[in-house]
mmCIF file of C-alpha atoms in Angstrom:
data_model
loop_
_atom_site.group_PDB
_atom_site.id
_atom_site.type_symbol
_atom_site.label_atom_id
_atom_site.label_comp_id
_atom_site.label_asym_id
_atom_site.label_seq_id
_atom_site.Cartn_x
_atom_site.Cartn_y
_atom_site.Cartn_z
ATOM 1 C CA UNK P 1 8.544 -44.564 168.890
ATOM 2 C CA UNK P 2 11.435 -47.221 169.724
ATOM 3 C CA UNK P 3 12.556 -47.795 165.901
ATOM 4 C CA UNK P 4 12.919 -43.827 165.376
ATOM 5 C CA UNK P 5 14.596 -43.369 168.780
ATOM 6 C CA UNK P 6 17.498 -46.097 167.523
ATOM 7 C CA UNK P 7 17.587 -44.314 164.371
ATOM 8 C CA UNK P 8 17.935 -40.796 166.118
ATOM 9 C CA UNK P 9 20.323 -41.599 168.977
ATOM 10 C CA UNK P 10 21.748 -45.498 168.314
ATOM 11 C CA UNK P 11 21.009 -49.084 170.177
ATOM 12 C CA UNK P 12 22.947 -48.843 172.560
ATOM 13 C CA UNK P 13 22.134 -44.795 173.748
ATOM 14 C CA UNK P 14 17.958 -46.152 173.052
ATOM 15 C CA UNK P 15 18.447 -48.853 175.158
ATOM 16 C CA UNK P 16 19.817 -46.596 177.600
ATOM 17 C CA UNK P 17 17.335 -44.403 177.674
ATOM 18 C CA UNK P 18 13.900 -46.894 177.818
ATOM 19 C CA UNK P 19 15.283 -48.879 180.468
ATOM 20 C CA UNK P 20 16.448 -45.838 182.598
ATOM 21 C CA UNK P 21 13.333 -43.872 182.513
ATOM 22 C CA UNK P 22 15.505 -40.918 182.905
ATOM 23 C CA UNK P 23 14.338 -37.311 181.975
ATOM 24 C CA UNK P 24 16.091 -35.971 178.948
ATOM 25 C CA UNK P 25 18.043 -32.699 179.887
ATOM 26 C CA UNK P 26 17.742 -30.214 177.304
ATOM 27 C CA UNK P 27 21.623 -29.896 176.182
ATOM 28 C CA UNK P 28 22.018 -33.165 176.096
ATOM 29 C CA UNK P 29 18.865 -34.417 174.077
ATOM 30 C CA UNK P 30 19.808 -31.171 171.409
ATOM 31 C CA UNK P 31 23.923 -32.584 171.698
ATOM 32 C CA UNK P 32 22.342 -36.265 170.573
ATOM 33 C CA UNK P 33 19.924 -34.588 168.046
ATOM 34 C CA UNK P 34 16.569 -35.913 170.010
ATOM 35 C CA UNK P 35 15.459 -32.291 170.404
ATOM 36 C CA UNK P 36 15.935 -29.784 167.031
ATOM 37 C CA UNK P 37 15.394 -26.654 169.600
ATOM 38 C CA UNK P 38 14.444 -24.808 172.838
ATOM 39 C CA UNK P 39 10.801 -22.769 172.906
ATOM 40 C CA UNK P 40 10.405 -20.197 175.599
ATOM 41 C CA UNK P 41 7.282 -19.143 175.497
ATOM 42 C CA UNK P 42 4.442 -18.888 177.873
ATOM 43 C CA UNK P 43 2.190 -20.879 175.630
ATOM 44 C CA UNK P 44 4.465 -23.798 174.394
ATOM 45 C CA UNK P 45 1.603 -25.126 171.914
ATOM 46 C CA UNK P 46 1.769 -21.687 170.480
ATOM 47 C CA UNK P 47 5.238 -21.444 170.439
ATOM 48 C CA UNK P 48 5.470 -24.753 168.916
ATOM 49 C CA UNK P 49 3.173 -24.241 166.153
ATOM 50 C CA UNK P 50 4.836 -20.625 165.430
ATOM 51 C CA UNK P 51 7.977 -23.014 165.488
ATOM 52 C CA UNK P 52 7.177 -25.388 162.746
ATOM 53 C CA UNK P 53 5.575 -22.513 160.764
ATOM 54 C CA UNK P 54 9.001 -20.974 160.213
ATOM 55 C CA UNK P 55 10.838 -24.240 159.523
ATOM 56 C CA UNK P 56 8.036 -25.168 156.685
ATOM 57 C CA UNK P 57 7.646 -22.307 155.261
ATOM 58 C CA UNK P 58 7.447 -22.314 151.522
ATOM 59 C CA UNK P 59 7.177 -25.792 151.457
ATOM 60 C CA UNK P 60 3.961 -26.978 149.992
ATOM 61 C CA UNK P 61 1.859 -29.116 152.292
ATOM 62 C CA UNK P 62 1.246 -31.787 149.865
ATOM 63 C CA UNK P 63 5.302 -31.985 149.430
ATOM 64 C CA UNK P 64 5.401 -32.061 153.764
ATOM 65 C CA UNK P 65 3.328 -35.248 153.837
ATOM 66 C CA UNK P 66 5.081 -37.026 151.550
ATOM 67 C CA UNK P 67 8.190 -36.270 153.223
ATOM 68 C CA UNK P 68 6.680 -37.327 156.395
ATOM 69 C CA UNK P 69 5.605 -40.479 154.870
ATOM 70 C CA UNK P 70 8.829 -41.312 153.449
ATOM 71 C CA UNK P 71 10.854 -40.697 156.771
ATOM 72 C CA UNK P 72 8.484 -43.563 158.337
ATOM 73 C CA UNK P 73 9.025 -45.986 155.662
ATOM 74 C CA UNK P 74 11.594 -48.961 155.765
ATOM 75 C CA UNK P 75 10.825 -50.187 152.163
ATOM 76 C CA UNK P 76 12.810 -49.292 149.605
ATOM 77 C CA UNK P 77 10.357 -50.390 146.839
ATOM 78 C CA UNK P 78 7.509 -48.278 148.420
ATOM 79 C CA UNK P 79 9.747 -45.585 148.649
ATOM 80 C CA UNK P 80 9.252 -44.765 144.920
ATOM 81 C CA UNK P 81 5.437 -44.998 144.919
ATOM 82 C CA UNK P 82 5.674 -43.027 147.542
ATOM 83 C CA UNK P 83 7.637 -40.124 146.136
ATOM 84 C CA UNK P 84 6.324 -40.901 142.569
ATOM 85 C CA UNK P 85 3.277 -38.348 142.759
ATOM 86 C CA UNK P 86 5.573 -35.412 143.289
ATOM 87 C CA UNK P 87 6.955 -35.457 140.011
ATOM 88 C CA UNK P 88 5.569 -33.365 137.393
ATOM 89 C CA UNK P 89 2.614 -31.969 140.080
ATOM 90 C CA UNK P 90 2.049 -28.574 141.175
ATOM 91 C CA UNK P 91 5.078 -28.219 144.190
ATOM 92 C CA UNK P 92 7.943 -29.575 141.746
ATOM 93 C CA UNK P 93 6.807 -27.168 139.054
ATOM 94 C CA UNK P 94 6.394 -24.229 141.053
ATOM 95 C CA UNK P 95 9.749 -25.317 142.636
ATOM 96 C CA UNK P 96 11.656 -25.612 139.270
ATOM 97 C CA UNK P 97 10.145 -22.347 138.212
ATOM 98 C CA UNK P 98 11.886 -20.542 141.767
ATOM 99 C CA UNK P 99 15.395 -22.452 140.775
ATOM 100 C CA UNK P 100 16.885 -20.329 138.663
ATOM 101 C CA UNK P 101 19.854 -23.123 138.010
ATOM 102 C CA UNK P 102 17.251 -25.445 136.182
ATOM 103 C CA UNK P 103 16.271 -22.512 133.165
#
């Protein structure tokens, strides 16, 4: 939580915001890039989940938890075992077959 806040707003806005306590108004966490969007819906779960559908879609789920792996980690040397898998398996071939640039 604290290490992506500083990475997402800065030190000095993350200290800011843990010691105030302060609720986040929308504008200003989407102006500071804490929030990506608004959802108003009666069922916010649903509306949340419809959400990320739309953002992800297309993208394999094996290539979305690598991602989400590599946004977490802070060493450069694991980045690369990380990432290594993707190479040559089923997303980046079925992704270099869509790219037309790469035939």
């Amino acid at each position: 939580g604290a290490r992506r806040l500083v990475r997402v707003v800065g030190q000095a806005r993350a200290l800011q915001l843990m010691l105030s306590c302060k609720k986040i108004k929308l504008e200003d966490g989407l102006d500071m890039g804490f929030f990506d969007d608004q959802l108003e819906e009666e069922n916010p779960a649903i509306a949340a989940e419809n959400w990320l559908k739309n953002k992800l879609k297309g993208v394999d789920p094996s290539v979305v938890r690598v991602m989400k792996r590599m946004v977490i980690n802070e060493d450069p040397e694991q980045e690369a075992r990380i990432f290594a898998p993707l190479w040559g398996g089923a997303a980046n071939k079925a992704a270099l077959e869509k790219n037309i640039k790469h035939r």
